[in-house]
């Protein structure tokens, strides 16, 4: 069995995001999902990860969790044995993306969080999953974490730094994975990261959108199993 695998959720996500992947890796990895719901900044969330983790560990993050994982690599690279970045980006938000976030935040602050959650679904899931049980699970996960966490996460995400300059310093086995139909952090952004990280392997998950660990857990798990064998 490999050393501890720390799993980092995305915006308004909890343990459900990683449930199926963690179960599929249970024979080789001691997986722990970090609660990022209380974090105020990406740097602060990275501190939470480091406080919860053993001295040496493997690290995987999806979407916002990927932003946090990259911050962990800046704060304590010597502690990370392997890195997996799923459906995420090294780039900061551009002005258009920040405006989309502000619109959602304003609606949530006005008590319309349920509408915000449902409006987000086409961006989170591949088209064929929008009317499937996984969509209901994504909505339920967002509702469990709630509007306050949504607002806190969005503020943290909007303030994140550009991670592209630090990608070349990552010197551990790295998996960069992305859903084939991810429109929020599309495959070209994954390709950009994989090209900049010296020991990176790229995986594209067929039929998945942004929530690849829930939409294609077997494919994600297989890619992570291969990655962990390199650590």
mmCIF file of C-alpha atoms in Angstrom:
data_model
loop_
_atom_site.group_PDB
_atom_site.id
_atom_site.type_symbol
_atom_site.label_atom_id
_atom_site.label_comp_id
_atom_site.label_asym_id
_atom_site.label_seq_id
_atom_site.Cartn_x
_atom_site.Cartn_y
_atom_site.Cartn_z
ATOM 1 C CA UNK A 1 0.000 0.000 0.000
ATOM 2 C CA UNK A 2 1.268 3.465 -0.866
ATOM 3 C CA UNK A 3 1.547 6.217 1.701
ATOM 4 C CA UNK A 4 -1.412 8.445 2.529
ATOM 5 C CA UNK A 5 -3.292 9.959 -0.397
ATOM 6 C CA UNK A 6 -4.767 13.351 0.479
ATOM 7 C CA UNK A 7 -7.807 14.196 -1.678
ATOM 8 C CA UNK A 8 -8.898 17.814 -2.111
ATOM 9 C CA UNK A 9 -12.487 18.717 -3.094
ATOM 10 C CA UNK A 10 -13.621 21.494 -5.402
ATOM 11 C CA UNK A 11 -16.056 24.363 -4.976
ATOM 12 C CA UNK A 12 -19.044 23.306 -2.833
ATOM 13 C CA UNK A 13 -17.832 19.705 -2.834
ATOM 14 C CA UNK A 14 -17.358 17.211 -0.014
ATOM 15 C CA UNK A 15 -16.293 13.570 0.395
ATOM 16 C CA UNK A 16 -18.831 12.438 -2.217
ATOM 17 C CA UNK A 17 -16.657 13.932 -4.960
ATOM 18 C CA UNK A 18 -13.959 11.335 -4.258
ATOM 19 C CA UNK A 19 -16.032 8.444 -2.858
ATOM 20 C CA UNK A 20 -15.963 6.085 -5.829
ATOM 21 C CA UNK A 21 -12.352 6.783 -6.796
ATOM 22 C CA UNK A 22 -11.148 6.306 -3.221
ATOM 23 C CA UNK A 23 -13.056 3.028 -2.968
ATOM 24 C CA UNK A 24 -11.441 1.800 -6.173
ATOM 25 C CA UNK A 25 -7.968 2.587 -4.827
ATOM 26 C CA UNK A 26 -8.548 1.196 -1.339
ATOM 27 C CA UNK A 27 -6.234 -1.762 -1.927
ATOM 28 C CA UNK A 28 -3.232 0.475 -2.606
ATOM 29 C CA UNK A 29 -3.965 3.830 -0.970
ATOM 30 C CA UNK A 30 -5.009 5.123 2.437
ATOM 31 C CA UNK A 31 -7.169 7.996 1.172
ATOM 32 C CA UNK A 32 -8.227 10.984 3.251
ATOM 33 C CA UNK A 33 -10.530 13.744 1.984
ATOM 34 C CA UNK A 34 -9.651 17.138 3.454
ATOM 35 C CA UNK A 35 -12.509 19.385 4.576
ATOM 36 C CA UNK A 36 -11.872 22.685 2.787
ATOM 37 C CA UNK A 37 -15.236 24.203 3.672
ATOM 38 C CA UNK A 38 -13.773 26.470 6.356
ATOM 39 C CA UNK A 39 -10.932 27.864 4.255
ATOM 40 C CA UNK A 40 -10.978 31.597 3.502
ATOM 41 C CA UNK A 41 -8.136 31.689 0.949
ATOM 42 C CA UNK A 42 -6.306 29.213 -1.259
ATOM 43 C CA UNK A 43 -3.203 29.680 0.890
ATOM 44 C CA UNK A 44 -5.253 29.095 4.031
ATOM 45 C CA UNK A 45 -6.719 25.913 2.577
ATOM 46 C CA UNK A 46 -3.197 24.705 1.793
ATOM 47 C CA UNK A 47 -2.339 25.207 5.480
ATOM 48 C CA UNK A 48 -5.337 23.022 6.387
ATOM 49 C CA UNK A 49 -4.055 20.278 4.094
ATOM 50 C CA UNK A 50 -0.561 20.393 5.547
ATOM 51 C CA UNK A 51 -1.914 20.333 9.103
ATOM 52 C CA UNK A 52 -4.058 17.268 8.360
ATOM 53 C CA UNK A 53 -1.435 15.338 6.385
ATOM 54 C CA UNK A 54 1.413 13.110 7.555
ATOM 55 C CA UNK A 55 4.970 14.256 6.967
ATOM 56 C CA UNK A 56 5.049 12.689 3.492
ATOM 57 C CA UNK A 57 2.014 12.068 1.322
ATOM 58 C CA UNK A 58 0.564 11.923 -2.176
ATOM 59 C CA UNK A 59 -1.807 14.702 -3.172
ATOM 60 C CA UNK A 60 -4.735 14.936 -5.577
ATOM 61 C CA UNK A 61 -7.083 17.868 -6.169
ATOM 62 C CA UNK A 62 -9.996 18.521 -8.508
ATOM 63 C CA UNK A 63 -10.907 22.032 -9.708
ATOM 64 C CA UNK A 64 -10.489 24.311 -6.654
ATOM 65 C CA UNK A 65 -8.747 21.375 -5.018
ATOM 66 C CA UNK A 66 -6.191 21.595 -7.814
ATOM 67 C CA UNK A 67 -5.574 25.265 -7.030
ATOM 68 C CA UNK A 68 -4.993 24.291 -3.408
ATOM 69 C CA UNK A 69 -2.718 21.417 -4.426
ATOM 70 C CA UNK A 70 -0.547 23.788 -6.442
ATOM 71 C CA UNK A 71 -0.319 26.071 -3.405
ATOM 72 C CA UNK A 72 0.730 23.116 -1.247
ATOM 73 C CA UNK A 73 3.493 22.472 -3.765
ATOM 74 C CA UNK A 74 4.714 26.034 -3.246
ATOM 75 C CA UNK A 75 4.479 25.934 0.542
ATOM 76 C CA UNK A 76 5.913 22.481 1.250
ATOM 77 C CA UNK A 77 7.139 20.688 -1.897
ATOM 78 C CA UNK A 78 9.421 18.440 0.122
ATOM 79 C CA UNK A 79 6.426 16.767 1.769
ATOM 80 C CA UNK A 80 4.634 15.751 -1.444
ATOM 81 C CA UNK A 81 5.590 12.435 -3.054
ATOM 82 C CA UNK A 82 3.249 12.630 -6.036
ATOM 83 C CA UNK A 83 0.722 15.102 -7.425
ATOM 84 C CA UNK A 84 -2.545 14.647 -9.355
ATOM 85 C CA UNK A 85 -4.300 17.678 -10.854
ATOM 86 C CA UNK A 86 -7.776 16.927 -12.176
ATOM 87 C CA UNK A 87 -10.103 19.252 -14.085
ATOM 88 C CA UNK A 88 -8.223 22.327 -12.956
ATOM 89 C CA UNK A 89 -6.022 25.092 -14.288
ATOM 90 C CA UNK A 90 -2.794 26.860 -13.419
ATOM 91 C CA UNK A 91 -4.179 30.138 -14.728
ATOM 92 C CA UNK A 92 -5.921 32.819 -12.648
ATOM 93 C CA UNK A 93 -9.428 33.944 -13.544
ATOM 94 C CA UNK A 94 -9.786 36.400 -16.378
ATOM 95 C CA UNK A 95 -12.198 39.332 -16.108
ATOM 96 C CA UNK A 96 -15.038 37.470 -17.808
ATOM 97 C CA UNK A 97 -14.793 34.527 -15.442
ATOM 98 C CA UNK A 98 -14.695 36.820 -12.411
ATOM 99 C CA UNK A 99 -17.868 38.521 -13.626
ATOM 100 C CA UNK A 100 -19.632 35.159 -13.950
ATOM 101 C CA UNK A 101 -18.594 34.341 -10.389
ATOM 102 C CA UNK A 102 -19.784 37.713 -9.081
ATOM 103 C CA UNK A 103 -23.175 37.208 -10.712
ATOM 104 C CA UNK A 104 -23.592 33.843 -9.013
ATOM 105 C CA UNK A 105 -22.403 35.236 -5.689
ATOM 106 C CA UNK A 106 -24.879 38.106 -5.849
ATOM 107 C CA UNK A 107 -27.734 35.688 -6.503
ATOM 108 C CA UNK A 108 -26.626 33.397 -3.661
ATOM 109 C CA UNK A 109 -26.391 36.351 -1.286
ATOM 110 C CA UNK A 110 -29.985 37.223 -2.217
ATOM 111 C CA UNK A 111 -31.225 33.805 -1.146
ATOM 112 C CA UNK A 112 -31.238 32.221 -4.610
ATOM 113 C CA UNK A 113 -28.548 29.634 -3.996
ATOM 114 C CA UNK A 114 -30.780 26.780 -5.179
ATOM 115 C CA UNK A 115 -31.181 28.476 -8.543
ATOM 116 C CA UNK A 116 -27.441 29.104 -8.739
ATOM 117 C CA UNK A 117 -26.691 25.439 -8.102
ATOM 118 C CA UNK A 118 -29.025 24.271 -10.844
ATOM 119 C CA UNK A 119 -27.772 26.864 -13.308
ATOM 120 C CA UNK A 120 -24.227 25.570 -12.787
ATOM 121 C CA UNK A 121 -24.994 22.007 -13.854
ATOM 122 C CA UNK A 122 -24.433 22.370 -17.644
ATOM 123 C CA UNK A 123 -20.933 23.642 -16.893
ATOM 124 C CA UNK A 124 -20.150 20.866 -14.435
ATOM 125 C CA UNK A 125 -21.371 17.773 -16.257
ATOM 126 C CA UNK A 126 -21.113 16.268 -19.714
ATOM 127 C CA UNK A 127 -24.401 16.692 -21.638
ATOM 128 C CA UNK A 128 -25.351 13.015 -21.333
ATOM 129 C CA UNK A 129 -25.149 13.192 -17.526
ATOM 130 C CA UNK A 130 -27.432 16.175 -16.973
ATOM 131 C CA UNK A 131 -30.579 14.062 -16.500
ATOM 132 C CA UNK A 132 -28.854 11.164 -14.769
ATOM 133 C CA UNK A 133 -28.533 10.283 -11.063
ATOM 134 C CA UNK A 134 -25.043 11.807 -10.939
ATOM 135 C CA UNK A 135 -26.579 15.239 -11.586
ATOM 136 C CA UNK A 136 -28.853 14.847 -8.563
ATOM 137 C CA UNK A 137 -25.831 13.832 -6.487
ATOM 138 C CA UNK A 138 -23.879 16.915 -7.582
ATOM 139 C CA UNK A 139 -26.830 19.131 -6.635
ATOM 140 C CA UNK A 140 -27.216 17.385 -3.284
ATOM 141 C CA UNK A 141 -23.507 17.844 -2.564
ATOM 142 C CA UNK A 142 -23.738 21.568 -3.278
ATOM 143 C CA UNK A 143 -26.808 21.901 -1.086
ATOM 144 C CA UNK A 144 -25.079 20.035 1.768
ATOM 145 C CA UNK A 145 -22.151 22.414 1.735
ATOM 146 C CA UNK A 146 -24.421 25.420 1.305
ATOM 147 C CA UNK A 147 -24.407 29.072 0.287
ATOM 148 C CA UNK A 148 -21.902 30.314 2.873
ATOM 149 C CA UNK A 149 -19.275 27.842 1.669
ATOM 150 C CA UNK A 150 -20.074 28.735 -1.944
ATOM 151 C CA UNK A 151 -19.424 32.417 -1.249
ATOM 152 C CA UNK A 152 -16.258 31.700 0.724
ATOM 153 C CA UNK A 153 -14.902 29.390 -1.980
ATOM 154 C CA UNK A 154 -15.704 31.800 -4.799
ATOM 155 C CA UNK A 155 -13.886 34.649 -3.062
ATOM 156 C CA UNK A 156 -10.846 32.428 -2.519
ATOM 157 C CA UNK A 157 -10.850 31.213 -6.121
ATOM 158 C CA UNK A 158 -11.135 34.735 -7.537
ATOM 159 C CA UNK A 159 -8.114 35.845 -5.520
ATOM 160 C CA UNK A 160 -5.834 32.957 -6.480
ATOM 161 C CA UNK A 161 -2.485 33.666 -8.080
ATOM 162 C CA UNK A 162 -1.124 32.608 -11.453
ATOM 163 C CA UNK A 163 0.469 29.185 -10.877
ATOM 164 C CA UNK A 164 2.023 28.868 -14.327
ATOM 165 C CA UNK A 165 5.419 30.294 -13.306
ATOM 166 C CA UNK A 166 5.856 27.596 -10.640
ATOM 167 C CA UNK A 167 4.889 24.546 -12.728
ATOM 168 C CA UNK A 168 8.434 23.895 -13.910
ATOM 169 C CA UNK A 169 9.604 23.487 -10.314
ATOM 170 C CA UNK A 170 7.311 20.499 -9.673
ATOM 171 C CA UNK A 171 9.662 17.523 -9.578
ATOM 172 C CA UNK A 172 7.453 14.631 -8.452
ATOM 173 C CA UNK A 173 5.450 12.154 -10.574
ATOM 174 C CA UNK A 174 2.388 14.101 -11.682
ATOM 175 C CA UNK A 175 -0.909 13.160 -13.271
ATOM 176 C CA UNK A 176 -2.849 15.854 -15.117
ATOM 177 C CA UNK A 177 -6.366 14.629 -15.877
ATOM 178 C CA UNK A 178 -9.393 16.235 -17.496
ATOM 179 C CA UNK A 179 -12.857 15.257 -18.662
ATOM 180 C CA UNK A 180 -13.268 15.120 -22.421
ATOM 181 C CA UNK A 181 -16.232 17.510 -22.221
ATOM 182 C CA UNK A 182 -14.961 19.782 -19.438
ATOM 183 C CA UNK A 183 -15.891 23.318 -20.472
ATOM 184 C CA UNK A 184 -14.838 25.071 -17.239
ATOM 185 C CA UNK A 185 -11.216 23.904 -17.332
ATOM 186 C CA UNK A 186 -11.030 22.397 -20.824
ATOM 187 C CA UNK A 187 -8.471 19.895 -22.118
ATOM 188 C CA UNK A 188 -6.217 22.571 -23.587
ATOM 189 C CA UNK A 189 -5.576 23.928 -20.081
ATOM 190 C CA UNK A 190 -4.667 20.434 -18.915
ATOM 191 C CA UNK A 191 -2.326 20.097 -21.878
ATOM 192 C CA UNK A 192 -0.719 23.397 -20.918
ATOM 193 C CA UNK A 193 0.009 22.153 -17.394
ATOM 194 C CA UNK A 194 1.226 18.754 -18.520
ATOM 195 C CA UNK A 195 3.647 20.353 -20.962
ATOM 196 C CA UNK A 196 5.088 22.614 -18.251
ATOM 197 C CA UNK A 197 5.516 19.999 -15.472
ATOM 198 C CA UNK A 198 8.640 17.881 -16.078
ATOM 199 C CA UNK A 199 7.278 14.535 -14.817
ATOM 200 C CA UNK A 200 3.655 14.918 -15.901
ATOM 201 C CA UNK A 201 1.447 12.405 -17.690
ATOM 202 C CA UNK A 202 -1.798 13.568 -19.305
ATOM 203 C CA UNK A 203 -5.079 11.618 -19.153
ATOM 204 C CA UNK A 204 -8.334 12.604 -20.874
ATOM 205 C CA UNK A 205 -11.429 10.898 -19.456
ATOM 206 C CA UNK A 206 -13.843 9.957 -22.229
ATOM 207 C CA UNK A 207 -17.460 10.980 -21.733
ATOM 208 C CA UNK A 208 -16.801 13.080 -18.623
ATOM 209 C CA UNK A 209 -17.213 16.754 -17.913
ATOM 210 C CA UNK A 210 -15.762 18.810 -15.077
ATOM 211 C CA UNK A 211 -16.844 16.370 -12.350
ATOM 212 C CA UNK A 212 -14.742 13.529 -13.706
ATOM 213 C CA UNK A 213 -14.348 11.664 -10.418
ATOM 214 C CA UNK A 214 -18.128 11.264 -10.247
ATOM 215 C CA UNK A 215 -18.822 10.914 -13.972
ATOM 216 C CA UNK A 216 -16.005 8.488 -14.840
ATOM 217 C CA UNK A 217 -14.666 7.091 -11.548
ATOM 218 C CA UNK A 218 -13.293 3.899 -13.095
ATOM 219 C CA UNK A 219 -11.265 5.783 -15.701
ATOM 220 C CA UNK A 220 -10.024 8.296 -13.149
ATOM 221 C CA UNK A 221 -9.163 5.513 -10.734
ATOM 222 C CA UNK A 222 -7.229 3.619 -13.396
ATOM 223 C CA UNK A 223 -5.199 6.718 -14.276
ATOM 224 C CA UNK A 224 -4.494 7.383 -10.608
ATOM 225 C CA UNK A 225 -3.466 3.766 -10.043
ATOM 226 C CA UNK A 226 -0.912 4.103 -12.849
ATOM 227 C CA UNK A 227 0.268 7.408 -11.385
ATOM 228 C CA UNK A 228 0.649 6.004 -7.868
ATOM 229 C CA UNK A 229 2.765 3.164 -9.260
ATOM 230 C CA UNK A 230 5.246 5.819 -10.405
ATOM 231 C CA UNK A 231 5.568 7.386 -6.957
#
